[in-house]
Coordinates of C-alpha atoms in Angstrom, one line a residue:
M1 CA 90.7 106.6 111.1
S2 CA 89.9 104.9 107.8
L3 CA 87.9 106.5 105.1
V4 CA 84.8 104.3 105.8
T5 CA 84.9 105.3 109.4
R6 CA 85.2 109.0 108.6
L7 CA 82.3 108.8 106.2
L8 CA 80.1 107.0 108.8
V9 CA 80.8 109.3 111.7
G10 CA 81.2 112.7 110.0
P11 CA 79.7 114.8 107.3
T12 CA 81.6 115.0 104.0
R13 CA 81.0 116.5 100.6
G14 CA 79.6 113.2 99.4
L15 CA 77.2 112.8 102.3
R16 CA 75.9 116.3 102.0
M17 CA 74.8 115.5 98.4
S18 CA 73.5 112.1 99.3
A19 CA 69.9 113.2 100.0
S20 CA 69.4 113.5 96.3
L21 CA 70.9 110.1 95.4
G22 CA 68.6 107.1 95.1
G23 CA 66.0 108.1 97.7
K24 CA 62.8 106.1 98.2
G25 CA 60.5 108.7 96.6
K26 CA 58.6 107.9 93.4
S27 CA 60.4 109.0 90.2
K28 CA 58.8 111.7 88.1
V29 CA 59.4 109.7 84.9
G30 CA 57.5 106.6 85.9
K31 CA 58.5 103.2 87.0
F32 CA 61.1 102.5 84.4
R33 CA 63.5 104.3 82.2
M34 CA 65.2 103.1 79.1
E35 CA 69.0 102.6 79.1
Q36 CA 71.3 101.2 76.5
D37 CA 74.5 99.1 76.4
T38 CA 76.3 97.4 73.5
F39 CA 73.5 94.7 73.4
G40 CA 70.7 97.2 73.0
E41 CA 68.0 98.9 75.1
L42 CA 66.8 97.6 78.4
K43 CA 64.2 98.8 81.0
V44 CA 65.8 99.9 84.3
P45 CA 63.8 100.8 87.4
A46 CA 63.5 104.6 87.3
Q47 CA 64.6 105.3 90.8
M48 CA 67.7 103.1 90.8
L49 CA 71.2 104.4 90.0
F50 CA 72.4 101.2 88.2
G51 CA 72.1 100.9 84.5
A52 CA 71.6 98.5 81.6
Q53 CA 74.6 96.2 82.3
T54 CA 73.6 95.7 85.9
M55 CA 70.0 95.0 84.8
R56 CA 71.2 92.5 82.2
S57 CA 73.2 90.7 84.9
K58 CA 70.1 90.6 87.2
L59 CA 68.2 88.9 84.4
N60 CA 71.0 86.5 83.5
F61 CA 71.9 85.4 87.0
P62 CA 68.7 85.1 89.2
I63 CA 70.5 82.9 91.7
G64 CA 69.6 82.8 95.4
D65 CA 68.1 85.5 97.6
I66 CA 69.5 88.6 99.2
G67 CA 72.0 86.5 101.1
E68 CA 73.9 85.8 97.9
R69 CA 74.5 89.5 97.1
M70 CA 78.1 90.6 96.5
P71 CA 79.4 91.5 100.0
M72 CA 79.2 95.1 101.0
P73 CA 82.9 95.4 101.9
V74 CA 83.7 94.6 98.2
I75 CA 81.4 97.4 97.0
Q76 CA 82.9 99.8 99.5
A77 CA 86.4 98.8 98.3
M78 CA 85.2 99.5 94.7
G79 CA 84.1 102.9 95.8
I80 CA 87.5 103.6 97.4
L81 CA 89.4 102.6 94.3
K82 CA 87.1 104.5 91.9
K83 CA 87.5 107.6 94.1
A84 CA 91.3 107.2 94.0
C85 CA 91.3 106.7 90.2
A86 CA 89.1 109.7 89.6
E87 CA 91.4 111.9 91.6
V88 CA 94.6 110.6 90.0
N89 CA 93.0 110.7 86.5
R90 CA 92.8 114.5 86.9
D91 CA 96.6 114.4 86.4
Y92 CA 96.1 112.6 83.2
G93 CA 93.5 114.7 81.5
L94 CA 90.2 114.0 83.2
E95 CA 88.2 117.2 83.5
G96 CA 88.2 118.6 87.0
K97 CA 84.4 118.9 87.4
I98 CA 83.9 115.3 86.3
S99 CA 86.7 114.2 88.7
D100 CA 85.1 116.0 91.6
A101 CA 81.6 114.7 90.8
I102 CA 82.9 111.1 90.6
S103 CA 84.8 111.5 93.8
C104 CA 81.7 112.8 95.6
A105 CA 79.5 110.0 94.3
C106 CA 82.1 107.5 95.5
D107 CA 81.7 108.7 99.1
D108 CA 78.1 107.4 99.2
V109 CA 79.3 104.1 97.8
I110 CA 82.1 103.9 100.5
S111 CA 79.7 104.7 103.3
G112 CA 77.5 101.7 102.4
K113 CA 74.5 104.0 102.0
L114 CA 73.8 103.1 98.4
Y115 CA 74.4 99.4 99.0
K116 CA 71.7 99.4 101.7
R117 CA 69.3 101.2 99.4
G118 CA 69.5 98.4 96.8
H119 CA 71.7 100.0 94.1
F120 CA 74.1 97.1 94.2
P121 CA 71.8 94.1 93.7
L122 CA 74.1 91.7 91.9
V123 CA 74.9 88.2 93.2
I124 CA 78.2 86.5 93.8
W125 CA 77.4 83.9 91.1
Q126 CA 78.2 86.0 88.0
T127 CA 81.1 86.2 85.7
G128 CA 84.2 84.9 87.5
S129 CA 86.1 88.2 86.8
G130 CA 83.6 90.3 88.7
T131 CA 82.9 92.3 85.5
Q132 CA 79.3 92.9 86.2
T133 CA 80.0 94.2 89.7
N134 CA 82.6 96.5 88.3
M135 CA 80.1 97.8 85.8
N136 CA 77.4 98.0 88.4
T137 CA 79.8 100.3 90.4
N138 CA 80.6 102.3 87.3
E139 CA 76.9 102.8 86.5
V140 CA 75.9 103.8 90.0
I141 CA 78.7 106.3 90.4
S142 CA 78.1 107.7 86.9
N143 CA 74.4 108.2 87.4
A144 CA 74.9 109.6 90.9
A145 CA 77.4 112.1 89.5
I146 CA 75.1 113.0 86.6
K147 CA 72.2 113.6 89.0
A148 CA 74.3 115.8 91.2
M149 CA 75.4 117.8 88.2
G150 CA 71.7 118.2 87.1
G151 CA 71.8 115.7 84.3
Q152 CA 69.4 112.9 83.3
L153 CA 69.9 109.4 84.7
G154 CA 71.1 106.9 82.1
S155 CA 72.2 109.6 79.6
K156 CA 75.9 108.9 80.4
Q157 CA 76.3 112.7 80.1
P158 CA 78.3 114.4 81.3
V159 CA 79.8 111.4 83.2
H160 CA 80.3 108.2 81.3
P161 CA 80.5 104.9 83.2
N162 CA 83.3 103.5 81.0
D163 CA 85.1 106.6 79.7
H164 CA 85.2 108.5 82.9
V165 CA 84.5 106.3 86.0
N166 CA 86.4 103.3 84.5
K167 CA 89.2 105.4 82.9
S168 CA 92.5 103.6 82.9
Q169 CA 90.9 100.5 84.4
S170 CA 89.6 97.0 83.6
S171 CA 87.4 94.7 85.6
N172 CA 90.4 92.4 85.5
D173 CA 92.5 94.7 87.7
T174 CA 89.7 96.6 89.6
F175 CA 88.0 93.6 91.1
P176 CA 91.2 91.9 92.4
T177 CA 92.1 95.3 93.8
A178 CA 88.7 95.5 95.5
I179 CA 89.3 92.0 96.9
H180 CA 92.6 93.1 98.5
I181 CA 91.3 96.4 99.8
S182 CA 88.2 94.8 101.4
V183 CA 90.1 91.9 102.9
G184 CA 92.9 94.1 104.2
M185 CA 90.4 96.5 105.9
E186 CA 88.3 93.6 107.4
L187 CA 91.4 91.9 108.8
N188 CA 92.6 95.1 110.4
E189 CA 89.3 96.6 111.5
R190 CA 87.4 93.5 112.5
L191 CA 89.4 90.3 113.0
I192 CA 92.6 91.5 114.5
P193 CA 90.9 93.5 117.3
S194 CA 88.4 90.7 118.1
L195 CA 91.1 88.0 118.2
A196 CA 93.4 90.2 120.3
H197 CA 90.5 90.8 122.7
L198 CA 89.9 87.0 123.2
R199 CA 93.7 86.4 123.5
D200 CA 93.9 89.0 126.2
A201 CA 90.9 87.6 128.1
L202 CA 92.6 84.1 128.0
K203 CA 95.8 85.7 129.3
C204 CA 93.9 87.3 132.2
K205 CA 92.5 83.9 133.1
S206 CA 95.9 82.3 132.8
K207 CA 97.2 84.8 135.4
E208 CA 94.1 84.5 137.6
F209 CA 94.4 80.7 137.6
K210 CA 98.2 80.5 138.0
N211 CA 98.1 78.9 141.5
I212 CA 95.3 76.3 140.9
I213 CA 96.9 72.9 140.5
K214 CA 94.9 70.3 138.5
I215 CA 95.4 67.0 136.8
G216 CA 96.5 67.1 133.2
R217 CA 95.0 64.8 130.5
T218 CA 96.6 63.3 127.4
H219 CA 94.7 61.0 125.1
L220 CA 91.6 62.0 127.2
M221 CA 93.2 60.0 130.0
D222 CA 94.7 61.1 133.4
A223 CA 98.2 62.5 133.1
V224 CA 100.5 64.5 135.4
P225 CA 99.6 67.8 137.1
L226 CA 99.8 71.3 135.7
T227 CA 98.2 74.5 136.8
L228 CA 94.9 75.7 135.3
G229 CA 96.9 78.9 134.4
Q230 CA 99.4 76.9 132.4
E231 CA 96.6 75.2 130.6
F232 CA 95.0 78.6 129.7
S233 CA 98.4 80.0 128.7
G234 CA 98.5 77.5 125.9
Y235 CA 95.2 78.8 124.6
A236 CA 96.4 82.4 124.7
Q237 CA 99.6 81.4 122.9
Q238 CA 97.6 79.8 120.1
L239 CA 95.9 83.1 119.4
T240 CA 99.1 85.0 119.7
Y241 CA 100.4 82.9 116.9
G242 CA 97.1 83.4 115.0
L243 CA 97.7 87.2 115.1
D244 CA 101.3 86.7 114.0
R245 CA 100.1 84.6 111.0
I246 CA 97.6 87.4 110.0
N247 CA 100.4 90.0 110.2
G248 CA 102.7 87.7 108.2
C249 CA 100.3 87.5 105.2
L250 CA 99.2 91.1 105.2
P251 CA 102.2 92.3 103.0
R252 CA 100.8 90.3 100.1
V253 CA 97.3 91.6 100.8
Y254 CA 98.6 95.1 100.5
E255 CA 99.8 94.5 96.9
L256 CA 97.2 95.9 94.4
A257 CA 96.6 94.8 90.8
L258 CA 95.3 98.3 89.8
G259 CA 97.2 99.5 86.8
G260 CA 97.6 96.1 85.1
T261 CA 94.3 96.6 83.2
A262 CA 93.2 93.7 81.0
V263 CA 96.1 91.1 81.1
G264 CA 98.8 92.8 83.2
T265 CA 100.5 94.9 80.6
G266 CA 98.8 98.2 81.7
L267 CA 97.3 98.9 78.3
N268 CA 95.2 102.2 78.2
T269 CA 96.9 103.6 81.3
H270 CA 99.8 105.9 81.9
K271 CA 103.2 105.6 83.4
G272 CA 103.0 106.4 87.1
F273 CA 99.2 105.9 87.3
A274 CA 99.5 102.6 89.3
E275 CA 101.9 104.0 91.8
K276 CA 99.8 107.2 92.3
V277 CA 96.5 105.3 92.7
S278 CA 98.0 102.8 95.2
K279 CA 99.4 105.7 97.2
R280 CA 96.0 107.4 97.2
I281 CA 94.2 104.2 98.3
A282 CA 96.7 103.9 101.1
D283 CA 95.9 107.5 102.1
L284 CA 92.2 106.9 102.0
T285 CA 92.3 103.6 104.0
C286 CA 95.2 104.4 106.3
L287 CA 96.7 101.1 105.3
P288 CA 100.0 100.6 103.4
F289 CA 98.7 99.5 100.0
V290 CA 101.3 99.5 97.2
K291 CA 101.4 98.6 93.5
A292 CA 101.9 94.9 93.0
P293 CA 105.4 94.1 91.9
N294 CA 104.1 91.8 89.1
F295 CA 100.7 92.5 87.5
F296 CA 100.7 89.1 85.7
E297 CA 100.7 87.3 89.0
A298 CA 98.2 89.8 90.5
L299 CA 95.7 89.2 87.7
G300 CA 96.3 85.5 86.9
A301 CA 96.5 84.1 90.5
R302 CA 94.7 84.5 93.8
D303 CA 97.5 83.0 95.9
A304 CA 97.4 85.8 98.4
M305 CA 93.8 85.0 99.2
V306 CA 94.4 81.3 99.4
E307 CA 97.2 82.2 101.9
V308 CA 94.9 84.4 103.9
H309 CA 92.2 81.8 104.1
G310 CA 94.9 79.3 105.1
V311 CA 95.6 81.5 108.1
L312 CA 91.8 81.8 108.8
N313 CA 91.6 78.0 108.7
T314 CA 94.4 77.7 111.1
I315 CA 92.7 80.2 113.5
A316 CA 89.5 78.2 113.2
V317 CA 91.5 75.0 114.2
S318 CA 92.9 76.9 117.2
L319 CA 89.5 78.2 118.3
M320 CA 87.9 74.7 117.8
K321 CA 90.5 73.2 120.2
I322 CA 90.1 76.0 122.7
A323 CA 86.3 76.0 122.7
N324 CA 86.1 72.2 122.9
D325 CA 88.5 72.1 125.9
I326 CA 86.5 74.6 127.7
R327 CA 83.3 72.8 126.8
L328 CA 84.7 69.5 128.2
L329 CA 86.3 71.1 131.3
G330 CA 82.9 72.7 132.1
S331 CA 80.9 69.5 131.5
G332 CA 78.6 68.5 134.3
P333 CA 77.7 70.1 136.6
R334 CA 77.7 66.8 138.6
C335 CA 78.3 63.9 136.2
G336 CA 81.1 65.4 134.0
L337 CA 84.5 66.8 134.6
G338 CA 83.1 69.9 136.2
E339 CA 86.5 71.7 136.7
L340 CA 85.2 74.9 135.2
M341 CA 82.0 76.8 135.9
L342 CA 80.8 78.5 132.7
P343 CA 78.5 81.5 132.6
E344 CA 74.9 80.6 132.5
N345 CA 73.5 82.6 129.6
E346 CA 70.1 81.0 128.8
P347 CA 68.0 78.0 129.5
G348 CA 69.4 74.9 127.8
S349 CA 66.4 72.6 127.4
S350 CA 62.7 72.8 126.5
I351 CA 62.1 69.6 128.5
M352 CA 64.7 69.4 131.3
P353 CA 64.2 72.1 133.8
G354 CA 67.3 73.9 135.1
K355 CA 69.6 72.5 132.4
V356 CA 72.2 75.0 131.1
N357 CA 74.4 74.2 128.1
P358 CA 77.8 75.5 126.8
T359 CA 76.1 77.4 124.0
Q360 CA 79.0 79.8 123.3
C361 CA 81.3 76.8 122.8
E362 CA 78.8 75.3 120.5
S363 CA 78.4 78.5 118.5
L364 CA 82.1 79.0 118.1
T365 CA 82.8 75.4 117.0
M366 CA 80.0 75.6 114.4
I367 CA 81.7 78.8 113.1
C368 CA 85.0 77.0 112.9
A369 CA 83.4 74.1 111.0
Q370 CA 82.0 76.6 108.5
V371 CA 85.4 78.3 108.0
M372 CA 86.9 74.9 107.4
G373 CA 84.3 74.3 104.7
N374 CA 85.0 77.7 103.2
Q375 CA 88.7 76.7 103.0
V376 CA 87.8 74.0 100.4
A377 CA 85.9 76.5 98.2
V378 CA 88.8 79.1 98.4
T379 CA 91.4 76.4 97.6
I380 CA 89.4 75.2 94.5
G381 CA 88.9 78.8 93.5
G382 CA 92.5 79.7 93.8
A383 CA 93.6 76.7 91.8
N384 CA 91.4 77.8 88.8
G385 CA 93.6 80.6 87.5
H386 CA 93.7 80.0 83.7
F387 CA 96.4 81.8 81.8
E388 CA 96.2 85.5 82.4
L389 CA 93.1 85.6 84.7
N390 CA 91.6 83.8 87.7
V391 CA 87.9 83.5 87.1
F392 CA 86.7 82.4 90.6
K393 CA 87.2 85.7 92.2
P394 CA 83.7 86.4 93.5
L395 CA 83.6 82.9 95.1
I396 CA 87.0 83.5 96.7
V397 CA 86.4 86.9 98.1
S398 CA 82.9 86.1 99.4
N399 CA 84.2 83.1 101.3
V400 CA 87.3 84.9 102.7
L401 CA 85.1 87.9 103.9
R402 CA 82.5 85.5 105.4
S403 CA 85.2 83.6 107.3
I404 CA 86.7 86.9 108.6
R405 CA 83.4 88.1 109.8
L406 CA 82.4 84.8 111.4
L407 CA 85.7 84.4 113.2
A408 CA 85.7 88.1 114.4
D409 CA 82.1 88.0 115.7
G410 CA 82.5 84.5 117.2
S411 CA 85.7 85.5 119.0
K412 CA 84.2 88.6 120.4
N413 CA 81.1 86.8 121.6
F414 CA 83.1 83.9 123.1
S415 CA 85.3 86.3 125.0
K416 CA 82.4 88.4 126.3
N417 CA 79.8 85.7 127.0
C418 CA 82.1 82.8 128.1
V419 CA 85.8 83.3 128.8
E420 CA 85.5 86.4 130.9
G421 CA 83.0 84.8 133.2
I422 CA 84.7 81.5 133.7
K423 CA 85.3 80.4 137.3
P424 CA 87.2 77.5 138.6
N425 CA 85.5 74.7 140.6
N426 CA 88.4 74.4 143.1
E427 CA 86.8 71.7 145.2
R428 CA 86.2 69.5 142.1
I429 CA 89.7 70.2 140.7
A430 CA 91.4 69.2 144.0
K431 CA 89.2 66.0 144.3
I432 CA 90.0 64.8 140.8
M433 CA 93.7 65.5 141.1
N434 CA 94.1 63.7 144.4
E435 CA 92.3 60.7 143.0
S436 CA 94.5 60.4 139.9
L437 CA 96.9 57.5 139.7
M438 CA 99.2 59.3 137.4
L439 CA 100.8 61.1 140.3
V440 CA 102.8 57.9 140.5
T441 CA 105.0 59.4 137.8
A442 CA 106.8 61.3 140.5
L443 CA 108.1 57.9 141.9
N444 CA 109.9 57.0 138.7
P445 CA 113.2 58.6 139.5
H446 CA 113.2 56.9 143.0
I447 CA 111.9 53.4 142.5
G448 CA 111.9 52.9 138.7
Y449 CA 109.3 52.8 136.0
D450 CA 108.3 49.1 136.4
K451 CA 107.7 49.2 140.1
A452 CA 105.8 52.5 139.9
A453 CA 103.6 51.0 137.1
A454 CA 102.9 48.0 139.3
I455 CA 101.8 50.3 142.2
A456 CA 99.4 52.3 139.9
K457 CA 97.9 49.2 138.3
T458 CA 97.4 47.5 141.7
A459 CA 95.7 50.6 143.1
H460 CA 93.4 50.8 140.1
K461 CA 92.5 47.1 140.4
N462 CA 91.9 47.2 144.1
G463 CA 90.2 50.5 144.2
T464 CA 92.7 51.8 146.7
T465 CA 94.7 55.0 146.8
L466 CA 98.2 55.4 145.3
K467 CA 99.6 56.1 148.7
E468 CA 98.2 52.8 150.2
E469 CA 99.8 50.7 147.5
A470 CA 103.1 52.6 147.5
L471 CA 103.4 52.0 151.3
K472 CA 102.8 48.3 150.7
A473 CA 105.5 48.3 148.1
G474 CA 108.1 49.7 150.6
V475 CA 107.9 53.4 150.1
T476 CA 107.8 55.2 153.5
E477 CA 105.2 57.7 154.4
Q478 CA 107.8 60.4 154.6
Q479 CA 109.2 59.5 151.2
F480 CA 105.7 59.5 149.6
K481 CA 104.9 62.9 151.1
E482 CA 108.2 64.3 149.8
W483 CA 108.2 62.7 146.4
V484 CA 104.6 62.8 145.4
D485 CA 103.9 66.5 145.8
P486 CA 101.9 68.1 143.0
K487 CA 103.6 71.5 143.6
K488 CA 106.9 70.0 142.7
M489 CA 105.6 68.4 139.5
L490 CA 104.9 71.6 137.6
G491 CA 108.2 72.0 135.8
P492 CA 111.8 70.8 135.6
K493 CA 113.8 70.6 138.8

C-alpha cells in the first residue's frame, strides 16, 4: 500500500493534526496578513497557508481558470519528497522537533487535503523550472508546521520555508523529482491496472469467440476467413505490448534528480543525502526509486518523460485501432456490417427515435486524439533543455499526467461499458462470410491463381455465387466442398 493510499484510508499523525490546518473558518487577524520575501512585503489571505512567493506568482501569472492549476499528483509528490528530506536531514543537523513538524505537515499535502482546500493555487504556466510550485510547497508546509507548533503564520519561525523545508534542495532538483514520483505512481496505480483490465476483457472475448468463423478484411475489402476470437486476440496482444512498453520505461522513471541541487553538482547538500532520500521515497511510495546515476542529465533533460509519453502515444494508437474496429464491426444494425452487437447505453439521437450509437468507441477515440496532441507538446518541451536545465517541466508533466489519466479512465470505461457486453451477431457473420468471393483463395493451390481470379470476377459481374461459377469452370461439386471449407482456412496446413 502506497503512502497516499495509507493516508487516505487510515489515520496518521499528520491527519490527526489536520483539523487545525487551513480550515474554512474566519481568521482572527482579519482577511489578510502581511508576509515578506526578498522583493518586499505582500498581502496574503489570512486563512491560507501559502506565503508571499506564492502570492507573487498568483499576481504575475493570472492565466486560465482552475483547470490550469498544477496537477494534484505533482503536489502530492512534492509532499512525499519534502517528507523524505525532512526525515533524512535530521541525520545532517536538522533539529528533531522541526523535522517531525515538517514530516507531519507533509502528510496533509500527500493526502491531497490541502490541495483541495485551495492552498496550492498556482498554474502550470509559471517559471519553466517549477520554482514557484516548489516555494508554494515550502511555504504551505512551513506555515502548517508553524501553526501546529503554536507559532504565527508567515513568521517563518520556528520553521523556515527555505532553511528548513527546502534544506539541501533546489527547485531544479525537487521539481523533476516530483515529476518522476507522480508519473511513476500514476502509471502503477492508475494506468497499468486499467489497461490490464481491458486487455483481460479482450482476452475473455477472444476465448468466447474462438469458434465463430467470419470473413476477414484487408484494405476495408473482403479477405479470407478467420475466427472472431483470432481477431480479438490481436487486440489483446496490442495491449499486452502496451503494458510491456510501460514496464520497459519505468526504470528511467524511477531515477530521481534529488541531490543534484542547482546544476547537478550537489552544492549545499551532504554525501549520502541523495541515496538516503531516494531510499526513503522508495519506502514511502512502495516503488523502487533510486538516485539518478547522472544529475546533469537528470536536471538538463527530460528524455525519460518524452519516452514515457511516447509509450502513452503508442497505447493511444493501439486503442484507436481497437475502438474503431469495434465501432465498424458493430455498425448497423441493419445497413452496416452488423457483425457485433454493442451494449446499448443511452439514446443516440434527439431526432431519430430508437437510434443507439457506439458512444464508448467515440469517447475512447477522442481521448486517443487528445493524447496524440499532448505528444506534440511533450516532444517540444523535451527538446527545450538549455544547458544545465530544462525549462518546460510544468508543461511536460501536466501533459504526461493528463494522458495517463485519460487513457486509464478511458480504458476502464471502454472495458466496463462496451467490451464486456459485446455479443456476436452469428446470423449476420455467417451470411456475410458465405457471400464473400474471397473464399476463392482456397482454390489457388488446386486450379491456379489466374483461373481462380477469373471465377471470382465472373461471379461478381454476374451476381452469382462462387460455387456456381467454379462448377462452370470445371471444378466438381465434391472438390468445391472439400477445397472451399472455411474451417480449413484458419491456419497453415
